[in-house]
Every structure is written in structure tokens, then in C-alpha cells.
CSV table of C-alpha atoms and ligand atoms in Angstrom, one decimal:
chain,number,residue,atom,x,y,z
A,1,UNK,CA,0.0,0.0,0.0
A,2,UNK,CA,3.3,2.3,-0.4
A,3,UNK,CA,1.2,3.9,-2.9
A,4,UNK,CA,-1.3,6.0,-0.8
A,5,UNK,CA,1.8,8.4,0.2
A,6,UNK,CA,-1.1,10.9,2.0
A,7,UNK,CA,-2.3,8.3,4.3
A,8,UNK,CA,-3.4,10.0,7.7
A,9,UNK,CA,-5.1,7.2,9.0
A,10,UNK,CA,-8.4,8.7,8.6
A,11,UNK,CA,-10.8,6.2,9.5
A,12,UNK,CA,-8.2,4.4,11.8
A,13,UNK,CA,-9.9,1.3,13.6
A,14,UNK,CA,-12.9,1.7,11.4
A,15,UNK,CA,-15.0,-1.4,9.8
A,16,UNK,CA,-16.6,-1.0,6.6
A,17,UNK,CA,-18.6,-2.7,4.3
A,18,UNK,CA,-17.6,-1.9,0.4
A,19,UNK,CA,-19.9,-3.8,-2.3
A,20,UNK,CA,-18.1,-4.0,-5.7
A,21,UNK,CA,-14.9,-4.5,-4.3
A,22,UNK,CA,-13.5,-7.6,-6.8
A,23,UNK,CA,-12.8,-4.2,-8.9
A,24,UNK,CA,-12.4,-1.0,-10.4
A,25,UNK,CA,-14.2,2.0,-7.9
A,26,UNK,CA,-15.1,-0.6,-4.6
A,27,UNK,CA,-11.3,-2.3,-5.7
A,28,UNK,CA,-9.5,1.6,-5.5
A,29,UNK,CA,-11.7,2.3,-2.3
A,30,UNK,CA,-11.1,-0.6,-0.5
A,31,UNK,CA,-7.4,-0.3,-0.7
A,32,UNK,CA,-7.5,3.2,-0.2
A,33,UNK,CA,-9.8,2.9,3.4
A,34,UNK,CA,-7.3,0.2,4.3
A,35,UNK,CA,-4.3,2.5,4.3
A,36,UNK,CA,-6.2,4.7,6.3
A,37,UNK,CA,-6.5,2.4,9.0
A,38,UNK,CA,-9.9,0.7,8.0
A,39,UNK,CA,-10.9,-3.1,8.7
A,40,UNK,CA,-12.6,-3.3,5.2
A,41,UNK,CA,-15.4,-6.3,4.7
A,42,UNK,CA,-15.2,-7.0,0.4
A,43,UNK,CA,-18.3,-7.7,-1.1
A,44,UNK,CA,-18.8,-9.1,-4.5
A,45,UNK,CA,-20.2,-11.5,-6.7
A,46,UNK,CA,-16.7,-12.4,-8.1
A,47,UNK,CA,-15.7,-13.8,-5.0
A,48,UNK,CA,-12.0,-15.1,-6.5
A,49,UNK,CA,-11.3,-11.6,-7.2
A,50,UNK,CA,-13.1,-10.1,-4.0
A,51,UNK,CA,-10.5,-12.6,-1.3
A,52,UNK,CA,-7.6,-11.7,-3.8
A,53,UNK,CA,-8.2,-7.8,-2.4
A,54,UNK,CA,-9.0,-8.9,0.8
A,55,UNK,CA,-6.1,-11.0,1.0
A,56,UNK,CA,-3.6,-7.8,0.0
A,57,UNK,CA,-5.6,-5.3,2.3
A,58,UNK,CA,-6.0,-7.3,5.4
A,59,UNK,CA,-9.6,-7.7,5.2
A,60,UNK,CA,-12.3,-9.7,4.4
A,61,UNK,CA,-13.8,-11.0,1.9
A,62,UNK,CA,-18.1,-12.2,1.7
A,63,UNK,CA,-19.5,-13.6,-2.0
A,64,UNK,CA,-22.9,-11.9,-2.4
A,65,UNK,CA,-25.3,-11.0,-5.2
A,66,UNK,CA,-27.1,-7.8,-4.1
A,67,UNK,CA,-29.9,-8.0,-6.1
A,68,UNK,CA,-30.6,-11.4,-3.9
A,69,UNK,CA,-32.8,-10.4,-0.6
A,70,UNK,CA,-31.9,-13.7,1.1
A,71,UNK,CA,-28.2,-13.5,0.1
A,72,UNK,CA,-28.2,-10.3,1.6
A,73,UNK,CA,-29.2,-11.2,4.3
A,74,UNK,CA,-27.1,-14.0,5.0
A,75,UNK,CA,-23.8,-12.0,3.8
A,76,UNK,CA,-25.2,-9.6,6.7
A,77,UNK,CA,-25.0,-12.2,9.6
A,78,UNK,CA,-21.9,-13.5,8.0
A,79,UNK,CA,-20.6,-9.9,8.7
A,80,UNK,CA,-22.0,-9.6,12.3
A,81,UNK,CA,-20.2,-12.6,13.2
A,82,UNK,CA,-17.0,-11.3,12.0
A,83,UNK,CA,-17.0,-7.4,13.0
A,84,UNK,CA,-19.8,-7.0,14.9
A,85,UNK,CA,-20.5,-3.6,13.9
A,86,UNK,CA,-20.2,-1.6,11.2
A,87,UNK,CA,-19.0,2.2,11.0
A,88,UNK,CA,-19.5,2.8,7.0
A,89,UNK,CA,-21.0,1.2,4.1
A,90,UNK,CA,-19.8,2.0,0.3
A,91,UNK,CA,-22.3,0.6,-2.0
A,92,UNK,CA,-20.5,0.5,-5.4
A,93,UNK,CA,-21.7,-2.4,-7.0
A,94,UNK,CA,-23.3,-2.1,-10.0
A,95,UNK,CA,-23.8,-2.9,-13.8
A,96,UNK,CA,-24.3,-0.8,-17.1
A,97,UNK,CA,-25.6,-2.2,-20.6
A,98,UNK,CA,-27.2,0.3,-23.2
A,99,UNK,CA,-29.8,0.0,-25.3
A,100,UNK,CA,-32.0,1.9,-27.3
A,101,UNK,CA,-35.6,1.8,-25.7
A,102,UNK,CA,-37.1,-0.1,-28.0
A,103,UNK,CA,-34.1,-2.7,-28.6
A,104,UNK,CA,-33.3,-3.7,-24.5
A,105,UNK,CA,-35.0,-6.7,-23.8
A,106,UNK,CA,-37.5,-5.8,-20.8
A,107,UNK,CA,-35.7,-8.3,-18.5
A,108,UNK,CA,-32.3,-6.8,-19.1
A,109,UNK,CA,-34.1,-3.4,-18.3
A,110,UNK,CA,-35.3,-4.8,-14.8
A,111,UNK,CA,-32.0,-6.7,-13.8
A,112,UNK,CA,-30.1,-3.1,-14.4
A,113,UNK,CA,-32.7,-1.1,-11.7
A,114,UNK,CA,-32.8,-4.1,-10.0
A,115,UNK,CA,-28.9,-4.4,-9.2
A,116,UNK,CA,-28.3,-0.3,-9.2
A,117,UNK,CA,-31.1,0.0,-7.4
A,118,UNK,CA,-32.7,-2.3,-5.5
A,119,UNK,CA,-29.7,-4.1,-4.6
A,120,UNK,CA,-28.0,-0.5,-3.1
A,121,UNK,CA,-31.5,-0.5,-0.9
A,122,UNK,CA,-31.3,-4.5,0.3
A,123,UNK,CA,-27.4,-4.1,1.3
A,124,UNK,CA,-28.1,-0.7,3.4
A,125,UNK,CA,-31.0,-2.2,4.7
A,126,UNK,CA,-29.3,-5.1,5.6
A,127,UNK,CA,-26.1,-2.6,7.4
A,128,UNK,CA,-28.2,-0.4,9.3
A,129,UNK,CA,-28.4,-2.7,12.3
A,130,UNK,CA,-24.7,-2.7,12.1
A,131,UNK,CA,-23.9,0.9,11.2
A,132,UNK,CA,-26.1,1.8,14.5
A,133,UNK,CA,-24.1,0.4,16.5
A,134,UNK,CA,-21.5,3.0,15.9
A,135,UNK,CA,-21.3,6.8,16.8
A,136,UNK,CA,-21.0,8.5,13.8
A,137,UNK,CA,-21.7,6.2,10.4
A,138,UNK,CA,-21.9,6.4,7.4
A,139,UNK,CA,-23.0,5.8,3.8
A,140,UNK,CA,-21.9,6.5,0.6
A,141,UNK,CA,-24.0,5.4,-2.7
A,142,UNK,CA,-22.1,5.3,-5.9
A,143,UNK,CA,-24.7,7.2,-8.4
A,144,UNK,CA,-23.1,8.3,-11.7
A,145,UNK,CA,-23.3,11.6,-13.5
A,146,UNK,CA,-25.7,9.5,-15.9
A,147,UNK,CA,-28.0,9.9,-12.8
A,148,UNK,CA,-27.8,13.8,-13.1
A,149,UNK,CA,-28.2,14.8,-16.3
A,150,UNK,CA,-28.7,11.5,-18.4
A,151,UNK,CA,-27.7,13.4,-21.6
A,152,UNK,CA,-26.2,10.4,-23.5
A,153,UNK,CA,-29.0,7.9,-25.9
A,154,UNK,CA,-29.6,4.6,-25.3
A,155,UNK,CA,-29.0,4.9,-21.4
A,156,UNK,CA,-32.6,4.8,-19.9
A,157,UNK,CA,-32.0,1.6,-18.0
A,158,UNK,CA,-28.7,3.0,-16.0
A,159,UNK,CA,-30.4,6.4,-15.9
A,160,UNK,CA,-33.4,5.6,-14.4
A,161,UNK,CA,-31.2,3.3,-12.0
A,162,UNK,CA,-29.0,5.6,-11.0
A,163,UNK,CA,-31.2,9.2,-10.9
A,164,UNK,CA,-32.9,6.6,-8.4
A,165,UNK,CA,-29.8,6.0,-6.5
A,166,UNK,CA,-29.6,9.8,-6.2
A,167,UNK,CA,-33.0,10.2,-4.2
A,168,UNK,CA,-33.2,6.9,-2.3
A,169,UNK,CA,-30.2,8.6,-0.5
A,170,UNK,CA,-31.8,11.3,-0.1
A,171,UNK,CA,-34.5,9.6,1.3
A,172,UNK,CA,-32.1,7.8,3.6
A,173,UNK,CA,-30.1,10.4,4.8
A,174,UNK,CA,-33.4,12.2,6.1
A,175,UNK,CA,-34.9,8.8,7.6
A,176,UNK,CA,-31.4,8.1,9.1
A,177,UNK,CA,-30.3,11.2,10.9
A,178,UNK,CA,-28.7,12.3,12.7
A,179,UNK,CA,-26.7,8.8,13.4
A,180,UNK,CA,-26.1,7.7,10.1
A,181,UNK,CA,-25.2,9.9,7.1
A,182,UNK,CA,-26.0,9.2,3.5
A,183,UNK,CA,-24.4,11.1,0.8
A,184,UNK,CA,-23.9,9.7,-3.3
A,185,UNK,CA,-21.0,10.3,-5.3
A,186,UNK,CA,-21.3,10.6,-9.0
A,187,UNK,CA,-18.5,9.7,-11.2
A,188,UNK,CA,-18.5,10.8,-15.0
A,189,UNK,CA,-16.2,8.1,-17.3
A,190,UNK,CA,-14.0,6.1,-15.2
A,191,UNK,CA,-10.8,4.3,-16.3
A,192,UNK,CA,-12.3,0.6,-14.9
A,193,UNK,CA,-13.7,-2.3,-16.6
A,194,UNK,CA,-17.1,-1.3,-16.8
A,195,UNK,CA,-15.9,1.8,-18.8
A,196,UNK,CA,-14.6,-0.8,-21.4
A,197,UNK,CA,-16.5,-0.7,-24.8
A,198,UNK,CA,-18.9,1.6,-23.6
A,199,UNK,CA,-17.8,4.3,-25.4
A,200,UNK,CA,-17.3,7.8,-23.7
A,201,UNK,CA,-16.0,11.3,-24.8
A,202,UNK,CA,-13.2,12.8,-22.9
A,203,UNK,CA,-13.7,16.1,-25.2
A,204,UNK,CA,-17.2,16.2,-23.4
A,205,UNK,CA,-15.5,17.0,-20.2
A,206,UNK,CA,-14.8,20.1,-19.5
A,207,UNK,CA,-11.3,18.5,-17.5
A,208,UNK,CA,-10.6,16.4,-21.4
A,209,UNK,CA,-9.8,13.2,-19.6
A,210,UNK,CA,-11.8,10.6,-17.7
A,211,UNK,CA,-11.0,9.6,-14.2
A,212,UNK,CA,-8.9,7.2,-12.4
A,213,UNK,CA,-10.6,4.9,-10.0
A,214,UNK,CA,-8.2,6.9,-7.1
A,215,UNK,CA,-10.0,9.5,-8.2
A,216,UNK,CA,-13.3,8.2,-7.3
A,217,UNK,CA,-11.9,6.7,-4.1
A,218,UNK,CA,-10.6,10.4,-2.7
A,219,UNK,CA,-14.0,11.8,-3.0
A,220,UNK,CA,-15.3,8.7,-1.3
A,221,UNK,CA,-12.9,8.6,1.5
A,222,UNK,CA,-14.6,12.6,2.1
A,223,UNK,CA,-17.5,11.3,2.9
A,224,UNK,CA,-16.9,8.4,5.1
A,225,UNK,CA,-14.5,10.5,7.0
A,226,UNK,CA,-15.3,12.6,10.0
A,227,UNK,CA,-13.7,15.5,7.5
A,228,UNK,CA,-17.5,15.5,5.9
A,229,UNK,CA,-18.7,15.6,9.5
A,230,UNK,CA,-21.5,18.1,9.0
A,231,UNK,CA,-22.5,16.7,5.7
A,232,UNK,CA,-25.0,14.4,5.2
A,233,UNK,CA,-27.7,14.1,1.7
A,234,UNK,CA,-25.8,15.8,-0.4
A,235,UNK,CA,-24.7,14.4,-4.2
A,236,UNK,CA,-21.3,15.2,-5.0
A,237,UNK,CA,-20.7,14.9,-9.1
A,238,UNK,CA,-17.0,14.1,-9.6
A,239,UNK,CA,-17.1,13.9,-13.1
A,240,UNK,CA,-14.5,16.3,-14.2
A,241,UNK,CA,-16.9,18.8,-15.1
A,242,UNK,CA,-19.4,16.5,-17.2
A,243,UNK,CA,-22.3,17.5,-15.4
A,244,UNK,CA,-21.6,20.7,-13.9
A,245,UNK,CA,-23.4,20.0,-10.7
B,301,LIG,N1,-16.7,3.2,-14.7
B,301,LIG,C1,-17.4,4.3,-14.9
B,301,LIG,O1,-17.3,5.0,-15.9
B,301,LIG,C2,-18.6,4.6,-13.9
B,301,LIG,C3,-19.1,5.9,-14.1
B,301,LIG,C4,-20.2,6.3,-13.2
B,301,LIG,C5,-20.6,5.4,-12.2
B,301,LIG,N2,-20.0,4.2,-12.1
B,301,LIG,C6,-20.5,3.3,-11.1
B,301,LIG,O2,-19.5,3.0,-10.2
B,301,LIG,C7,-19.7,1.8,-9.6
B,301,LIG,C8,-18.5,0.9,-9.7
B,301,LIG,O3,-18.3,0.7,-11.1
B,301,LIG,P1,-16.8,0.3,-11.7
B,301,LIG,O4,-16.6,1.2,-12.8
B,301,LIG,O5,-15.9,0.1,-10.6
B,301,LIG,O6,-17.3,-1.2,-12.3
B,301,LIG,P2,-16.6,-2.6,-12.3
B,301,LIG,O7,-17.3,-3.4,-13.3
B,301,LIG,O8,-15.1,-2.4,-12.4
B,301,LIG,O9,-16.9,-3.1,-10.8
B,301,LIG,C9,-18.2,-3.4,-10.4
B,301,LIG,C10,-18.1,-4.5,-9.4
B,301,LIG,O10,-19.5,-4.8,-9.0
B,301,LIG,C11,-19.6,-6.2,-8.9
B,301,LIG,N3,-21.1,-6.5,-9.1
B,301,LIG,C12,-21.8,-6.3,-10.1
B,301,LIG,N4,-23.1,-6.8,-9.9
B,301,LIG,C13,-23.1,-7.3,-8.7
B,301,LIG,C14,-24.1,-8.0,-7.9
B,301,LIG,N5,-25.3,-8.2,-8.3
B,301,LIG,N6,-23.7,-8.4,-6.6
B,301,LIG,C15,-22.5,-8.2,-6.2
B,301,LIG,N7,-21.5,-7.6,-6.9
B,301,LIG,C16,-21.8,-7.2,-8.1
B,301,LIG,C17,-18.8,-6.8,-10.0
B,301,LIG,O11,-18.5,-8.1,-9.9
B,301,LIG,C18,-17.6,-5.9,-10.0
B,301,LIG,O12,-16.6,-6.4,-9.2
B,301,LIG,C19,-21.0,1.2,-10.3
B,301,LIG,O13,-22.1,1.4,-9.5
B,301,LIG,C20,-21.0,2.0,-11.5
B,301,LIG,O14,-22.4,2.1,-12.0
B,301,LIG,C21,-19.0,3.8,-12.9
């Protein structure tokens, strides 16, 4: 971990749940909490590639499929056995396909809201018993800038997914306060394996690149820190000036 030279153990002693964590934005968080001094519990679906970043970071690894109520919940008592509590959840999971309207098959349209946004509702669901046993908790819901101001074709599925992403946490963060706080991050393009074939136009940013997944992680590591202390429901675009929001 000799690359996070700024490391001020910021969320020293700290457990937290990251979904997506096999890769790309819940991969660079995971190992970015980690050298901050967090116990980090490594959700995926992939769960060869979630131990092989547990195994690097110290942490632990839990195979789940958060579109799967049951597994959820299961993954959630797996976790209560282990840590006992949790002081922050990162839900960055998630999938993308595009379609035009008419073209998506229907059931690929569901399984998109359905992981994006459903499964972002079952895992916090599933933490809050967890995250209440801390003092000061939090949440952070990886939207996208898609979510925002969908302004690209063929992206009604992830759109609607992830503009829903956008208000469940607000929803949350007024249901959970003042112990837990919610906030959403949404990246523009990001250099990871989901970005891969789906196109993208760094010239429509007003920063002409897309992001690294440390990028992502930074902005993520705000708002699960007690830096963001007096922040909670707000949606923070870091998208290089995609969105301008
Ligand atoms: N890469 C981008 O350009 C970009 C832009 C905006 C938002 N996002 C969002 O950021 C988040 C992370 O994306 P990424 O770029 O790191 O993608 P990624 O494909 O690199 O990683 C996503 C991870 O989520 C896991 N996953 C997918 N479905 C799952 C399920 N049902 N249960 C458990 N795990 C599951 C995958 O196995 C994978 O490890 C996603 O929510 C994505 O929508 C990405």
C-alpha cells in the first residue's frame, strides 16, 4: 500500500462494508480505506477476485449478489459474526448495458434497476443494524453523472437506475439522521472495466480526460471520514466537469 503516500489514517480502527470490491471503484476504495486504518469487509459477486483484495488489504472478503434479498441477508449475519459492527457502508456495486428503448429486452431493463437500485436499498437495509451500533456512520451510494443529467442515448436503464440512486439517499439520509449519514457520489467516465467498450467522450468534459478509480476513491474517503462531518444528503458529481453540478 506504499502507494497512498497521503495516508493519515483517517478512518483508523474503522469497519466498513464496500460492495463491488472484486474491482475498479469498490477495488481503489477498498485499498484506499485500508491505508487509512480501516478493517474493510469486500463484497462481490466475483468472489475469487473479492479474497484476492481482501487477502492484499488485510480484510475480508463475503460472496454476495445484491440483487438477492436472502443472500443479503445471509452475507449480513456472516458480517455480524466477524465485525460486529459496522461504522460505514460504500455501495458501489453495480452494472451498465445500453440500449435503445425499444431494442433492451425488458428483462435486461429490470436486472439493471434491479442491481443499481434495489440491490443499493437491500445491502443498506441489511447494514443499518450494524452501522447503529457506531457513533458516527456512514453511507456513501455510488450514483453516476448518468444519474444527473442523463444526456447520453440509449441509457434509460442506468439512468433511471442511478437518478434513483440519487434520491433513495436522499430519502435515507433524512430517515437516518442524525446517526447515520448518507451522501452519493457521481462519477463521469472512469478508467475501470465497466468503462470498457462503452464508449465515452473525454472532449465532453470540461477537464478532457476521464477519471482514475483513485480519483473516485478520494472523493469517497470525504464522505466516510469525520472531515464531511457536517455533511449528510448531499450528491457530490465528480465527473471532471461532465455535469456541472
Ligand atoms: N466506470 C465508470 O465509468 C462509472 C461511471 C459512473 C458510475 N459508475 C458506477 O461506479 C460503480 C463501480 O463501477 P466500476 O466502474 O468500478 O465497475 P466494475 O465493473 O469495475 O466493478 C463493479 C463490481 O461490482 C460487482 N457486481 C456487479 N453486480 C453485482 C451484484 N449483483 N452483486 C455483487 N457484486 C456485483 C462486479 O463483480 C464488480 O466487481 C458502479 O455502481 C457504476 O455504475 C462507474
Amino acid at each position: 500500500m506504499s502507494e497512498h503516500k497521503n495516508a493519515a489514517n483517517r478512518l483508523a480502527g474503522r469497519r466498513i462494508i464496500v460492495t463491488g470490491a472484486a474491482s475498479g471503484i469498490g477495488k481503489a476504495t477498498a485499498e484506499l480505506f485500508a491505508a487509512e486504518g480501516a478493517i474493510v469487509a469486500c463484497l462481490d459477486r466475483d468472489i475469487e477476485a473479492a479474497n484476492a483484495v481482501a487477502k492484499s488489504i488485510d480484510g475480508f472478503a463475503f460472496r454476495v449478489d445484491i440483487s438477492d434479498e436472502a443472500d443479503v441477508a445471509s452475507t449480513m449475519s456472516a458480517i455480524e459474526r466477524k465485525l460486529e459492527r459496522a461504522d460505514g457502508l460504500v455501495n458501489a456495486a453495480g452494472i451498465m448495458a445500453t440500449g435503445s428503448l425499444l431494442d433492451m429486452p425488458v428483462a435486461l431493463w429490470r436486472k439493471i434497476v434491479d442491481v443499481n437500485l434495489v440491490g443499493t436499498y437491500l445491502v443498506t437495509r441489511g447494514s443499518v443494524p450494524l452501522l447503529r451500533r457506531s457513533e458516527g456512520s456512514t453511507v456513501v451510494n455510488i450514483a453516476s453523472a448518468q444519474g444527473l443529467l442523463p444526456n447520453a442515448p440509449n441509457h434509460t436503464a442506468y439512468a433511471a437506475s442511478k437518478g434513483g440512486v440519487v434520491n433513495l439517499s436522499r430519502a435515507l439520509a433524512a430517515e437516518l439522521s442524525p446517526q447515520i449519514r448518507v451522501n452519493t457520489v457521481c462519477p463521469g467516465m472512469v478508467d475501470t472495466p465497466m468503462a470498457v467498450g462503452n464508449g465515452g467522450n473525454a472532449a465532453n468534459y470540461a477537464m478532457k480526460r476521464v477519471a482514475r478509480a483513485d480519483e473516485i476513491a478520494n472523493a469517497i474517503l470525504f464522505l466516510t471520514s469525520h472531515d464531511s462531518s457536517y455533511v449528510t444528503g448531499a450528491t457530490l458529481a465528480v465527473d471532471g466537469g461532465r455535469s456541472f453540478h
